[in-house]
Short mmCIF file of C-alpha atoms in Angstrom, two decimals:
data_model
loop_
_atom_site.label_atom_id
_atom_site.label_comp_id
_atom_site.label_asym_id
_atom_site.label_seq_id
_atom_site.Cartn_x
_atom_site.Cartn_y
_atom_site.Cartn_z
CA UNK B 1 100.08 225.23 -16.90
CA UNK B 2 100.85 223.93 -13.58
CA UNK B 3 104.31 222.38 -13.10
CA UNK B 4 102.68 219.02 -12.17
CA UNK B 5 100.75 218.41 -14.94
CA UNK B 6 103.32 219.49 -17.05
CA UNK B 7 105.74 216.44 -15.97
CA UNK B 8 102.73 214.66 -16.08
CA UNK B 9 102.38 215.13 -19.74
CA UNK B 10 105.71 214.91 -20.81
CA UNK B 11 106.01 211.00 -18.73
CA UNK B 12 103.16 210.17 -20.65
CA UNK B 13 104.57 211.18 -24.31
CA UNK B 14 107.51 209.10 -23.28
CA UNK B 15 105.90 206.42 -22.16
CA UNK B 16 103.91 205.92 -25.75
CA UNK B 17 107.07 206.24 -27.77
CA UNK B 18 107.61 202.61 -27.92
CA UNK B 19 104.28 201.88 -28.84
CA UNK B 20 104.50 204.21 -31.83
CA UNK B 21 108.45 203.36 -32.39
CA UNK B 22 106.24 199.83 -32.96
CA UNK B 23 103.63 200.56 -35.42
CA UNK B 24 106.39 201.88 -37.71
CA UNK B 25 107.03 198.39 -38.88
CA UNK B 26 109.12 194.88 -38.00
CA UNK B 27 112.47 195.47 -37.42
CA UNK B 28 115.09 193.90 -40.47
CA UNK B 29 115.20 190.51 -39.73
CA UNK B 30 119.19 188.54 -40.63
CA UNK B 31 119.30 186.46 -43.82
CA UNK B 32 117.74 182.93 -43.66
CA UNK B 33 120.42 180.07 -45.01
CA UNK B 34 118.69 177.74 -46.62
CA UNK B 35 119.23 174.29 -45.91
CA UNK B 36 121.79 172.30 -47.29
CA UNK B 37 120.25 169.84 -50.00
CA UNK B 38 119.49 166.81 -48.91
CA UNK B 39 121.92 163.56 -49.98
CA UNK B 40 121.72 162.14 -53.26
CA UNK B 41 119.11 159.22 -52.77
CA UNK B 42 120.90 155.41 -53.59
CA UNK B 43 118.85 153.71 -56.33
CA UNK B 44 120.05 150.67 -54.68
CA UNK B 45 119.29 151.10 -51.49
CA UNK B 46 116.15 149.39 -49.49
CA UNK B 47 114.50 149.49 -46.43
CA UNK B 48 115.99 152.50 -45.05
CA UNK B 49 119.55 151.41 -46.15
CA UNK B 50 118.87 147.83 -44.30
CA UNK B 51 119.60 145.96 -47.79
CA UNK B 52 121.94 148.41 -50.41
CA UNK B 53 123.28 146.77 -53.16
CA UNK B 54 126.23 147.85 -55.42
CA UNK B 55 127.88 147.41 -58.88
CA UNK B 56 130.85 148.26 -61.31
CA UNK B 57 131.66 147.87 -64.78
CA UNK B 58 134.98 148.88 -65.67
CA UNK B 59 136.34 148.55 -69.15
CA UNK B 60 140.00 149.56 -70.28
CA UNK B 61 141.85 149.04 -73.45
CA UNK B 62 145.38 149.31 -73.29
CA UNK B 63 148.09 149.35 -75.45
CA UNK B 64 152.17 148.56 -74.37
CA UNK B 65 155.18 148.62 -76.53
CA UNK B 66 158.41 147.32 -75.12
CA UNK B 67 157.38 147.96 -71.81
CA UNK B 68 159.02 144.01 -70.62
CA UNK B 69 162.24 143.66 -72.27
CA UNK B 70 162.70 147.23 -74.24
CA UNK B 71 163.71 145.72 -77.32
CA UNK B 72 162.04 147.19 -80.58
CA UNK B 73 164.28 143.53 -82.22
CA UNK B 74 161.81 141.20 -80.89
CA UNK B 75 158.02 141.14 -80.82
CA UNK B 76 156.94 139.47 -78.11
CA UNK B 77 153.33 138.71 -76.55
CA UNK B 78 153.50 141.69 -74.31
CA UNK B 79 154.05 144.16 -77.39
CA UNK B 80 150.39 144.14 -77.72
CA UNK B 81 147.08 145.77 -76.87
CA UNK B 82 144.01 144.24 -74.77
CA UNK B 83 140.30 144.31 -73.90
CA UNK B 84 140.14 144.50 -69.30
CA UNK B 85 136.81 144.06 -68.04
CA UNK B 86 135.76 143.49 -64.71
CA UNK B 87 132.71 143.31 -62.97
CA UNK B 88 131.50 143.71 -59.57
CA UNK B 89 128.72 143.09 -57.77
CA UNK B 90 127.69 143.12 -53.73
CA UNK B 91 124.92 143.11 -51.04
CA UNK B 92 125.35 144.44 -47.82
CA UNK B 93 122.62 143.43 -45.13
CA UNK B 94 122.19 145.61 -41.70
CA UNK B 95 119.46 143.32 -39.87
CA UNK B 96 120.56 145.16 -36.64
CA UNK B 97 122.41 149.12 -35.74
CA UNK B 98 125.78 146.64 -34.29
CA UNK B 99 125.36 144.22 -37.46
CA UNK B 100 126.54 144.32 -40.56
CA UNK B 101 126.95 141.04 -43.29
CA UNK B 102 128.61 142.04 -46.74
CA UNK B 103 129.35 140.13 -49.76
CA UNK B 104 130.52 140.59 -53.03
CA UNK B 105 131.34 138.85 -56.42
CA UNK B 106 133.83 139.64 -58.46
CA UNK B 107 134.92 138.65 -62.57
CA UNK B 108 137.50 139.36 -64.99
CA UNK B 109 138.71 139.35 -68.28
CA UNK B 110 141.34 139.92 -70.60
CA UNK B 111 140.13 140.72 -74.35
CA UNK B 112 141.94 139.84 -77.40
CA UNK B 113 145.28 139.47 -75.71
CA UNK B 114 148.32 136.70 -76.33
CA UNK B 115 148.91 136.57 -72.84
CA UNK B 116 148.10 133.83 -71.01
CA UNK B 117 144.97 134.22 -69.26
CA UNK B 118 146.44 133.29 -66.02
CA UNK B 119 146.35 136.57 -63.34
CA UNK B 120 150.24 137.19 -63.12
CA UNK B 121 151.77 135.40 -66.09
CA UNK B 122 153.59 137.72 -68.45
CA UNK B 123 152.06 140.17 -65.95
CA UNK B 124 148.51 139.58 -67.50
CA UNK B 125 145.46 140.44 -65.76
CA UNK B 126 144.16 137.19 -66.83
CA UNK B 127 140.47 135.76 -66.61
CA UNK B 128 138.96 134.49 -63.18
CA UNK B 129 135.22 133.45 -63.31
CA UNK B 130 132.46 134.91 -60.54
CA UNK B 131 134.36 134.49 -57.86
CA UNK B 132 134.15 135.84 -54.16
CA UNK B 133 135.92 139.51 -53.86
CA UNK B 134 134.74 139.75 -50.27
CA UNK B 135 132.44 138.42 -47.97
CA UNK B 136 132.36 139.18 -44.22
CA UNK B 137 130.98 140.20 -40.80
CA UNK B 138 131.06 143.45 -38.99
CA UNK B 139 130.00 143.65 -35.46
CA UNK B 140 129.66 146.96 -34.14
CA UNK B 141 129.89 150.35 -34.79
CA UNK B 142 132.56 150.76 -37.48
CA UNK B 143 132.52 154.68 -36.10
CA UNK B 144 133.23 153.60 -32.66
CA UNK B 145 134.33 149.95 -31.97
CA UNK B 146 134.10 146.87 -34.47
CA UNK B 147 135.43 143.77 -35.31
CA UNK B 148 135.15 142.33 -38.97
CA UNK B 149 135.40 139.33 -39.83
CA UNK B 150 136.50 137.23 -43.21
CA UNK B 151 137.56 138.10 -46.66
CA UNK B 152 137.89 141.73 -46.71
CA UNK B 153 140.15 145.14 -48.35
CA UNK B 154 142.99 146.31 -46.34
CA UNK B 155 144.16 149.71 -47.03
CA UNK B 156 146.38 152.08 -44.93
CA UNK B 157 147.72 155.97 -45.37
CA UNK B 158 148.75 156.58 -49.33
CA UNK B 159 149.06 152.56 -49.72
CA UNK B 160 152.64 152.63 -50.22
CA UNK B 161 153.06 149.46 -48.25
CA UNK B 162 149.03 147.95 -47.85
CA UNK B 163 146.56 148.92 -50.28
CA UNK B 164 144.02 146.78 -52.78
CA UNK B 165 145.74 147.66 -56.15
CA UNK B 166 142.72 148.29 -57.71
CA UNK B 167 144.40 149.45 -61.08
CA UNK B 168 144.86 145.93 -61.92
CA UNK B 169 141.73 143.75 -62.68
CA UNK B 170 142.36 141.49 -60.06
CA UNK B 171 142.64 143.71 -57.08
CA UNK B 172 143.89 142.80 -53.65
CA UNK B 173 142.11 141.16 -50.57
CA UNK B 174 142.69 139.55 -47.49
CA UNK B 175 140.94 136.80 -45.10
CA UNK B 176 141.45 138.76 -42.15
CA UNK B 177 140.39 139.37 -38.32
CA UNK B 178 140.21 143.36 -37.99
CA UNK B 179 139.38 145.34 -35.03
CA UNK B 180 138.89 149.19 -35.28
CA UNK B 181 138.39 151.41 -32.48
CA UNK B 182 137.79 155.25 -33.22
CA UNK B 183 137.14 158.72 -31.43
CA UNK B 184 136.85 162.14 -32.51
CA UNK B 185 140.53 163.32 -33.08
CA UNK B 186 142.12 159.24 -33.97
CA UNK B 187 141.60 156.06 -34.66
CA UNK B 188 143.59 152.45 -34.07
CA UNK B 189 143.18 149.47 -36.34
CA UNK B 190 144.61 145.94 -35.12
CA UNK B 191 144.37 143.13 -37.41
CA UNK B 192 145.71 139.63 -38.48
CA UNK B 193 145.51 138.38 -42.22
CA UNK B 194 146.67 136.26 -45.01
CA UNK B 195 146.81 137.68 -48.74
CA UNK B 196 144.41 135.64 -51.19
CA UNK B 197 145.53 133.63 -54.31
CA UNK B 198 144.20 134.00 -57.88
CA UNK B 199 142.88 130.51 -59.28
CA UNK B 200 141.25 130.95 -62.38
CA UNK B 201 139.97 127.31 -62.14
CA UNK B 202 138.75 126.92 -58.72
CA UNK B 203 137.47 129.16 -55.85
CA UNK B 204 140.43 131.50 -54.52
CA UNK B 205 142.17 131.18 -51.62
CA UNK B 206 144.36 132.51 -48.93
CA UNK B 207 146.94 130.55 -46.91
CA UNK B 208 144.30 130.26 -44.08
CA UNK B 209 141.88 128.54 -46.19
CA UNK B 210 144.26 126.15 -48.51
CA UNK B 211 145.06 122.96 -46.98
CA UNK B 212 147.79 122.39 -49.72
CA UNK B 213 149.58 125.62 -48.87
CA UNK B 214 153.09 125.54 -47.47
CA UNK B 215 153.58 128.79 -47.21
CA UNK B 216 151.67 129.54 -43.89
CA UNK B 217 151.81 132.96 -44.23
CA UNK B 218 150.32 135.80 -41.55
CA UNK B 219 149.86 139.46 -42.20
CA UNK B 220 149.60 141.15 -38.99
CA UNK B 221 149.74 144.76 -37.80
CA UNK B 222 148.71 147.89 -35.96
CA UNK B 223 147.47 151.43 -37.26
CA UNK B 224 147.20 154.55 -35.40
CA UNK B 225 146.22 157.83 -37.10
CA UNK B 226 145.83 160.71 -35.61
CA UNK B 227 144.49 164.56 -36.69
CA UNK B 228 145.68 165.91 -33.17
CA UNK B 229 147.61 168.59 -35.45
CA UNK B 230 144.56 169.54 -37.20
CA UNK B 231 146.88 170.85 -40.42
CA UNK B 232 148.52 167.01 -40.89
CA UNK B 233 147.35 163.53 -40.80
CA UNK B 234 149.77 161.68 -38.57
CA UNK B 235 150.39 158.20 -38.57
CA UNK B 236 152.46 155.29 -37.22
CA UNK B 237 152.37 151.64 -37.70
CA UNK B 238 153.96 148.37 -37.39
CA UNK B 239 153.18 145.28 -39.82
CA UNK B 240 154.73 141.65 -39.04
CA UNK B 241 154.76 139.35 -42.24
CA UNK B 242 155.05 135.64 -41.39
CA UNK B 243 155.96 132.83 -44.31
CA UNK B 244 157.51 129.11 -44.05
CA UNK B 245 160.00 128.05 -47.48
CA UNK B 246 162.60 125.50 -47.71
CA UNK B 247 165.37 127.39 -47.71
CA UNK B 248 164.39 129.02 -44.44
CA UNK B 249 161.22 131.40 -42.53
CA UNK B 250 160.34 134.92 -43.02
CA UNK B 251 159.20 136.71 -40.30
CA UNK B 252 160.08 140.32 -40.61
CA UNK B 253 158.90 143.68 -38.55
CA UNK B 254 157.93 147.13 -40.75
CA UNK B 255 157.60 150.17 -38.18
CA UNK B 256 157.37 153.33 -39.52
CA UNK B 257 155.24 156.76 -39.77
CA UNK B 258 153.48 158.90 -42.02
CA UNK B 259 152.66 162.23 -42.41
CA UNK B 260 150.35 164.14 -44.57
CA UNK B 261 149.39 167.95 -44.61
CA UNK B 262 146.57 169.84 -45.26
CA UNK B 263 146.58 172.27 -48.22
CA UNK B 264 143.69 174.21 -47.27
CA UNK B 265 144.89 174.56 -43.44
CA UNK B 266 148.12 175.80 -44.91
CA UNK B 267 147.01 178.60 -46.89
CA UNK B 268 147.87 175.91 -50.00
CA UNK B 269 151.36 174.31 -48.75
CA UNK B 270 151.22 171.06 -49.52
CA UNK B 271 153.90 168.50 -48.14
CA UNK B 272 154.04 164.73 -47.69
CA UNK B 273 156.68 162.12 -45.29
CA UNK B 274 156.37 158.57 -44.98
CA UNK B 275 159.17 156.26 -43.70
CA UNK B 276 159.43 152.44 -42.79
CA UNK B 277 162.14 150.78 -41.52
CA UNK B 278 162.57 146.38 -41.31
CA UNK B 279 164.24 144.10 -39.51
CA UNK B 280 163.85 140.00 -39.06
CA UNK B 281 164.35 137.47 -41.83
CA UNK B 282 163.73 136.85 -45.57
CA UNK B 283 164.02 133.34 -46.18
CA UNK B 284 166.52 132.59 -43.68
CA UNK B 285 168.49 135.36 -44.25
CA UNK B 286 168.91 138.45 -42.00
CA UNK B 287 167.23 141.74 -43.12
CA UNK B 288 167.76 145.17 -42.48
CA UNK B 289 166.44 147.69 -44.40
CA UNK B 290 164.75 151.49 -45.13
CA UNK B 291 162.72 153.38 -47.43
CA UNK B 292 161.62 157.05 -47.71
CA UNK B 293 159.25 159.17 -49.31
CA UNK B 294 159.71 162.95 -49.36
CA UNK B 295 157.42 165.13 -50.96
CA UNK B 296 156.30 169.13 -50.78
CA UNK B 297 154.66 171.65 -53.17
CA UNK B 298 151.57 174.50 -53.18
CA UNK B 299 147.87 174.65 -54.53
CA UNK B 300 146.87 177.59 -55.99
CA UNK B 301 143.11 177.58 -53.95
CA UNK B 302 142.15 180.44 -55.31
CA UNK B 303 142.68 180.16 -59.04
CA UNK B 304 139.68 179.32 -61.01
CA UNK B 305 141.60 176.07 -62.15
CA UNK B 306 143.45 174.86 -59.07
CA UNK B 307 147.12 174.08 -60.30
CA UNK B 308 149.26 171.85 -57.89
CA UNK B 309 152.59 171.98 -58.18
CA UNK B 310 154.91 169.14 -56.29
CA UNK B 311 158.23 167.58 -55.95
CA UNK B 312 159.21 164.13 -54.13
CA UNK B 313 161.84 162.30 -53.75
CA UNK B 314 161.51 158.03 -53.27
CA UNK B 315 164.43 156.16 -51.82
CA UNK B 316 164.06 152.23 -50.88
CA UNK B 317 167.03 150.59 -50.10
CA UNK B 318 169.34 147.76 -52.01
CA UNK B 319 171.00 144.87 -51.13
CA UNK B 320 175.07 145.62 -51.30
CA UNK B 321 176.04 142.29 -51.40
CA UNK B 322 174.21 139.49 -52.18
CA UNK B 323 176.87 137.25 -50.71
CA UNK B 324 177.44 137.71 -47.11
CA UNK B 325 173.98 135.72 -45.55
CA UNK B 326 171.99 139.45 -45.05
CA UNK B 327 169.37 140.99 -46.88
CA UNK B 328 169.51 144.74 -47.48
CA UNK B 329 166.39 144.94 -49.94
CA UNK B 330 163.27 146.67 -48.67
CA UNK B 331 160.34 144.66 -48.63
CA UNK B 332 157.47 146.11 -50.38
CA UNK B 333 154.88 143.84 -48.78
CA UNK B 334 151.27 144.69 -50.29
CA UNK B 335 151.21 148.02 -51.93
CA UNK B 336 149.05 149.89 -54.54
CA UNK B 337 152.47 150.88 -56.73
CA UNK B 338 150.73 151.95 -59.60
CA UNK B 339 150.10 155.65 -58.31
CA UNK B 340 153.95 156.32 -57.53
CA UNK B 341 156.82 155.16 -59.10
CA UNK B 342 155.38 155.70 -62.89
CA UNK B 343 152.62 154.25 -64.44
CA UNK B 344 154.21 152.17 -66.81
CA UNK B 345 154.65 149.83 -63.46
CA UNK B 346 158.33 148.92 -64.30
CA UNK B 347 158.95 149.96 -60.70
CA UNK B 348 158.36 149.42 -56.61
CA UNK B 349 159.50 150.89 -53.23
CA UNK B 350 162.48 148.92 -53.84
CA UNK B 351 166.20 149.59 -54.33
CA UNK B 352 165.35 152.63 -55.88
CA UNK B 353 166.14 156.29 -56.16
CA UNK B 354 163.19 158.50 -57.82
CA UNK B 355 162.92 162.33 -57.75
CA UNK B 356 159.80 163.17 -59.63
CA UNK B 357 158.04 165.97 -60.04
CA UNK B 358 154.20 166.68 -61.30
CA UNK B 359 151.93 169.29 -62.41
CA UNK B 360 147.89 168.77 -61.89
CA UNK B 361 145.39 170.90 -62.75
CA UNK B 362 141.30 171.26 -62.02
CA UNK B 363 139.77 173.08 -65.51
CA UNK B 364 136.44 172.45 -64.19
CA UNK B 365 134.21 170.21 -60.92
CA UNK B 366 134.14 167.32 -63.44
CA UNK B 367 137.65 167.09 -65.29
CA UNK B 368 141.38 166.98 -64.40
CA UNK B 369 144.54 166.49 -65.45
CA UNK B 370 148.12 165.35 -64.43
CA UNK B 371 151.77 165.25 -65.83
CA UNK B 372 154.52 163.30 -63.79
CA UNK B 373 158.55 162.91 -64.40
CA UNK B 374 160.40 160.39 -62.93
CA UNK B 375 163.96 159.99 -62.42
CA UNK B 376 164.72 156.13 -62.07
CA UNK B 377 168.33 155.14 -60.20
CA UNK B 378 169.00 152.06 -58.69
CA UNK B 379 170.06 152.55 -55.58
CA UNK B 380 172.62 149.64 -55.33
CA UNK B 381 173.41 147.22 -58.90
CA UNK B 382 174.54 144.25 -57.00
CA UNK B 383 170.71 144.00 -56.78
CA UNK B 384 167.99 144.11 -58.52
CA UNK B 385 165.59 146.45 -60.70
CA UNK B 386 162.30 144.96 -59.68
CA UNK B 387 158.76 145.76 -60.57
CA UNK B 388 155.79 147.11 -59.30
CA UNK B 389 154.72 143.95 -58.33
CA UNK B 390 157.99 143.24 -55.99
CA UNK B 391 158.39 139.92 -56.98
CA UNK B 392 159.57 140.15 -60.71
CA UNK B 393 162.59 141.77 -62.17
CA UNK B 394 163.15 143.04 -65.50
CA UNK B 395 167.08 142.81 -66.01
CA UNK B 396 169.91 140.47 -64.53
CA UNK B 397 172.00 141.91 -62.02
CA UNK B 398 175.05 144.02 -63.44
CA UNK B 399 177.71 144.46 -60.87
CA UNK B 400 179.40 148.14 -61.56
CA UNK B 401 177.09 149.25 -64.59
CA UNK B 402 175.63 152.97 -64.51
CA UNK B 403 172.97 153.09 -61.92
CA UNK B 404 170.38 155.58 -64.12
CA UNK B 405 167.88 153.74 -65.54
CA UNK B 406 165.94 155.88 -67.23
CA UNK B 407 162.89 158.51 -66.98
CA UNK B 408 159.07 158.11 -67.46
CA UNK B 409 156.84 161.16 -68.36
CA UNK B 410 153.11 160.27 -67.77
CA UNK B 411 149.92 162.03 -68.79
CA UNK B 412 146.40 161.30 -67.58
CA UNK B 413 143.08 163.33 -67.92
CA UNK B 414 140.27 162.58 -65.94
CA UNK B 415 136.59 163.42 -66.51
CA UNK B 416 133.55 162.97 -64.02
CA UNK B 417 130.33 164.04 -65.53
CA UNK B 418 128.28 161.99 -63.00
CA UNK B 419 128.95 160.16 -59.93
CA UNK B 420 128.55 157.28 -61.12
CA UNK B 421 130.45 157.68 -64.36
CA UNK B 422 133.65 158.45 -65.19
CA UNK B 423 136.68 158.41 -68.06
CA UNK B 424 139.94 157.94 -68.01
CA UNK B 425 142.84 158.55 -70.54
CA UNK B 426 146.48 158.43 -70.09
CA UNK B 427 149.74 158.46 -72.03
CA UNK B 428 153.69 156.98 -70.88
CA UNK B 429 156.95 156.77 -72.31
CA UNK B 430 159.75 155.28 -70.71
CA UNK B 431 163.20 156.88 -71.98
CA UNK B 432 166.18 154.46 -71.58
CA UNK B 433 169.31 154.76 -69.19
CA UNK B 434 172.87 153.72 -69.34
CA UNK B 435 171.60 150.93 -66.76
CA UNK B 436 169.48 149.56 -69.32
CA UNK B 437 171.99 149.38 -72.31
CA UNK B 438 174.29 147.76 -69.47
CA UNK B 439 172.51 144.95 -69.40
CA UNK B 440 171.02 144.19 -72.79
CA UNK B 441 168.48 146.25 -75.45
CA UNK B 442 167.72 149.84 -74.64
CA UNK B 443 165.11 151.13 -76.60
CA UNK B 444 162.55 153.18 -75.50
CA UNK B 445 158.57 151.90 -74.15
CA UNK B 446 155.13 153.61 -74.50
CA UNK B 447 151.69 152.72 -72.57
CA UNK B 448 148.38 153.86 -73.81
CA UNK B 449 144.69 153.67 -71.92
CA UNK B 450 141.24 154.43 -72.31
CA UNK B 451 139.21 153.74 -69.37
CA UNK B 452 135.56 153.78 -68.70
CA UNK B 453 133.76 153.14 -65.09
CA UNK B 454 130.25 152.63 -63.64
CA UNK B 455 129.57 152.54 -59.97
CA UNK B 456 127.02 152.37 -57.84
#
């Protein structure tokens, strides 16, 4: 064959390899992900989320021996168990992208108790008829810039200092001016505020609304959280609470900082700082004060049932002498206490020393479960042991008695079968310190629950 049509041949074999490299079949394609499922629709929400509506009913019967005066002697109307319901209702209207209007109703009441059915007294949860919960305006983007307007929850970091307390029936709100600007890696809140009043008679107030108030008082403050280190949340702060009394003004600065790691970032370390320190005046009186919270631990991510295993420590500090014109007590101004210093509620961020440490685990998506031990010292006893609510205490002072108050062990199990539903069921007992036999009886307390919840 000649040489040229030998090349010739041979190009054109070449040349048709593709073509037959293509009839052999498509190529593998790569694995299709499907898409993720789309959100769970809201039954109460209409016109493409322009009117949403939502609702809770919460029922819990507890049960509380000795947990006011310890003192198995005397049977007194806290020794008891109770019936809390509460029920919530609200509307939210978005006529416009930059508009939002939100309201919602709120009643509660307490079941087959002999408490007085007064919020607060005896520390009952009381009854208060339909009454407003919230009601305000949002203008803008609460993503981007907004200011809100009127009665409204305020809650910051862990809400060791502002939070709504929504253990308690009642809750926690404020008539408040809020703005909130955001971006991708922080956001800053700025806001002004007075705390409203429980009246289970007329329509609830806060110091801004109630003519009759003395009081006068402001809640003001700014927020700024960052996730700039993507394995924390960092925050800092500084609150101002203003109030007028007789014997003199408050008006008191809180600056402090929080932060708060996360587990799966860390490969399952799991830690937790938050500290506040005051200055100004309580009642005329000079203040200067600190508290601390210092926690760590691990999650096990990859067992099946997710233990968490952590230890804190919670210092707030005391006033060492009640007679020389200064205040050394840490003001606790509006926290949720309830999730921290034991759930028995005997105690607050105040003139207090509590290691505790706590066990949770995750059997399943739906059901939990949790066991806390405190440690309860008081961190000076020329003041006082005060309760979760900061305002009440629960023994007389006792100059040079045994700081150790007691410990609390507390149990709770959690179960989730639906979004919208859940259980609750939890166990305490409080055993008694030298503090407490001190100062009068010192027998041990219990606290039982059973808690039911609807929301939508």
């Amino acid at each position: 064959m000649h040489p040229t049509k030998s090349i010739l041949s041979l190009l054109l074999a070449l040349a048709a390899l593709p073509a037959f490299a293509g009839e052999a079949g498509p190529s593998p394609k790569a694995p299709v992900t499907p898409p993720p499922p789309p959100p769970e629709a809201n039954p109460l929400s209409f016109f493409d989320g322009k009117l949403v509506f939502d609702f809770q009913e919460r029922l819990r019967w507890e049960i509380r021996d000795n947990n006011f005066d310890f003192n198995n002697g005397v049977s007194s109307l806290t020794d008891d168990s109770w019936l809390l319901q509460r029920v919530r209702l609200g509307v939210k209207l978005k006529p416009a992208p930059w508009l939002t209007l939100y309201a919602q109703g709120q009643d509660i009441r307490e079941l087959d108790s002999d408490r007085p059915n007064v919020v607060g007294a005896l520390g009952a949860e009381g009854d208060d008829t339909f009454d407003l919960r919230q009601g305000y305006v949002e203008i803008g983007d609460p993503k981007k810039f907004s200011l809100k307007l009127g009665r409204q929850v305020l809650t910051y970091g862990d809400e060791r200092l502002v939070g709504p307390l929504d253990w308690t029936n009642p809750s926690r709100t404020f008539d408040a001016a809020k703005f909130h600007f955001e971006q991708p890696k922080w956001w800053l809140d700025a806001f002004t505020s007075s705390v409203v009043k429980f009246d289970s008679n007329h329509f609830n107030k806060s110091d801004w609304l109630d003519n009759d108030s003395t009081r006068n008082q402001f809640f003001s403050g700014l927020y700024f959280s960052t996730t700039a280190l993507d394995f924390q949340t960092t925050d800092v702060y500084a609150f101002e609470l203003h109030e007028e009394y007789p014997a003199g003004d408050t008006d008191f600065v809180t600056i402090g900082t929080r932060w708060k790691a996360d587990p799966k970032k860390l490969g399952g370390f799991d830690y937790e700082l938050e500290a506040a320190t005051q200055f100004g005046d309580v009642k005329g009186k000079t203040l200067q004060s600190f508290a601390g919270h210092f926690g760590a631990g691990y999650v096990f991510l990859d067992s099946a049932w997710k233990p968490r295993l952590f230890a804190e420590y919670n210092y707030a500090s005391g006033d060492d002498n009640p007679a020389d014109g200064d205040v050394g007590t840490f003001q606790n101004l509006f926290p949720t206490n309830h999730k921290f210093y034991g759930y028995m509620d005997a105690f607050s961020w105040q003139n207090i020393h509590n290691p505790e440490l706590s066990v949770s685990v995750q059997p399943t998506k739906t059901l939990s479960a949790k066991l806390d031990y405190h440690l309860f010292w008081l961190a000076e006893t020329t003041d006082a042991w005060y309760r979760a609510n900061g305002v009440a205490t629960v023994r007389p002072v006792v100059p040079g008695a045994d700081s150790f108050v007691g410990s609390e062990l507390d149990f709770t199990v959690t179960w989730k079968p639906e979004k919208w539903l859940s259980f609750q069921a939890g166990y305490s007992h409080f055993f008694a310190g030298d503090y407490l036999k001190a100062s009068g009886a010192a027998d041990d307390a219990d606290f039982g629950y059973v808690q039911a919840s609807i929301d939508f």
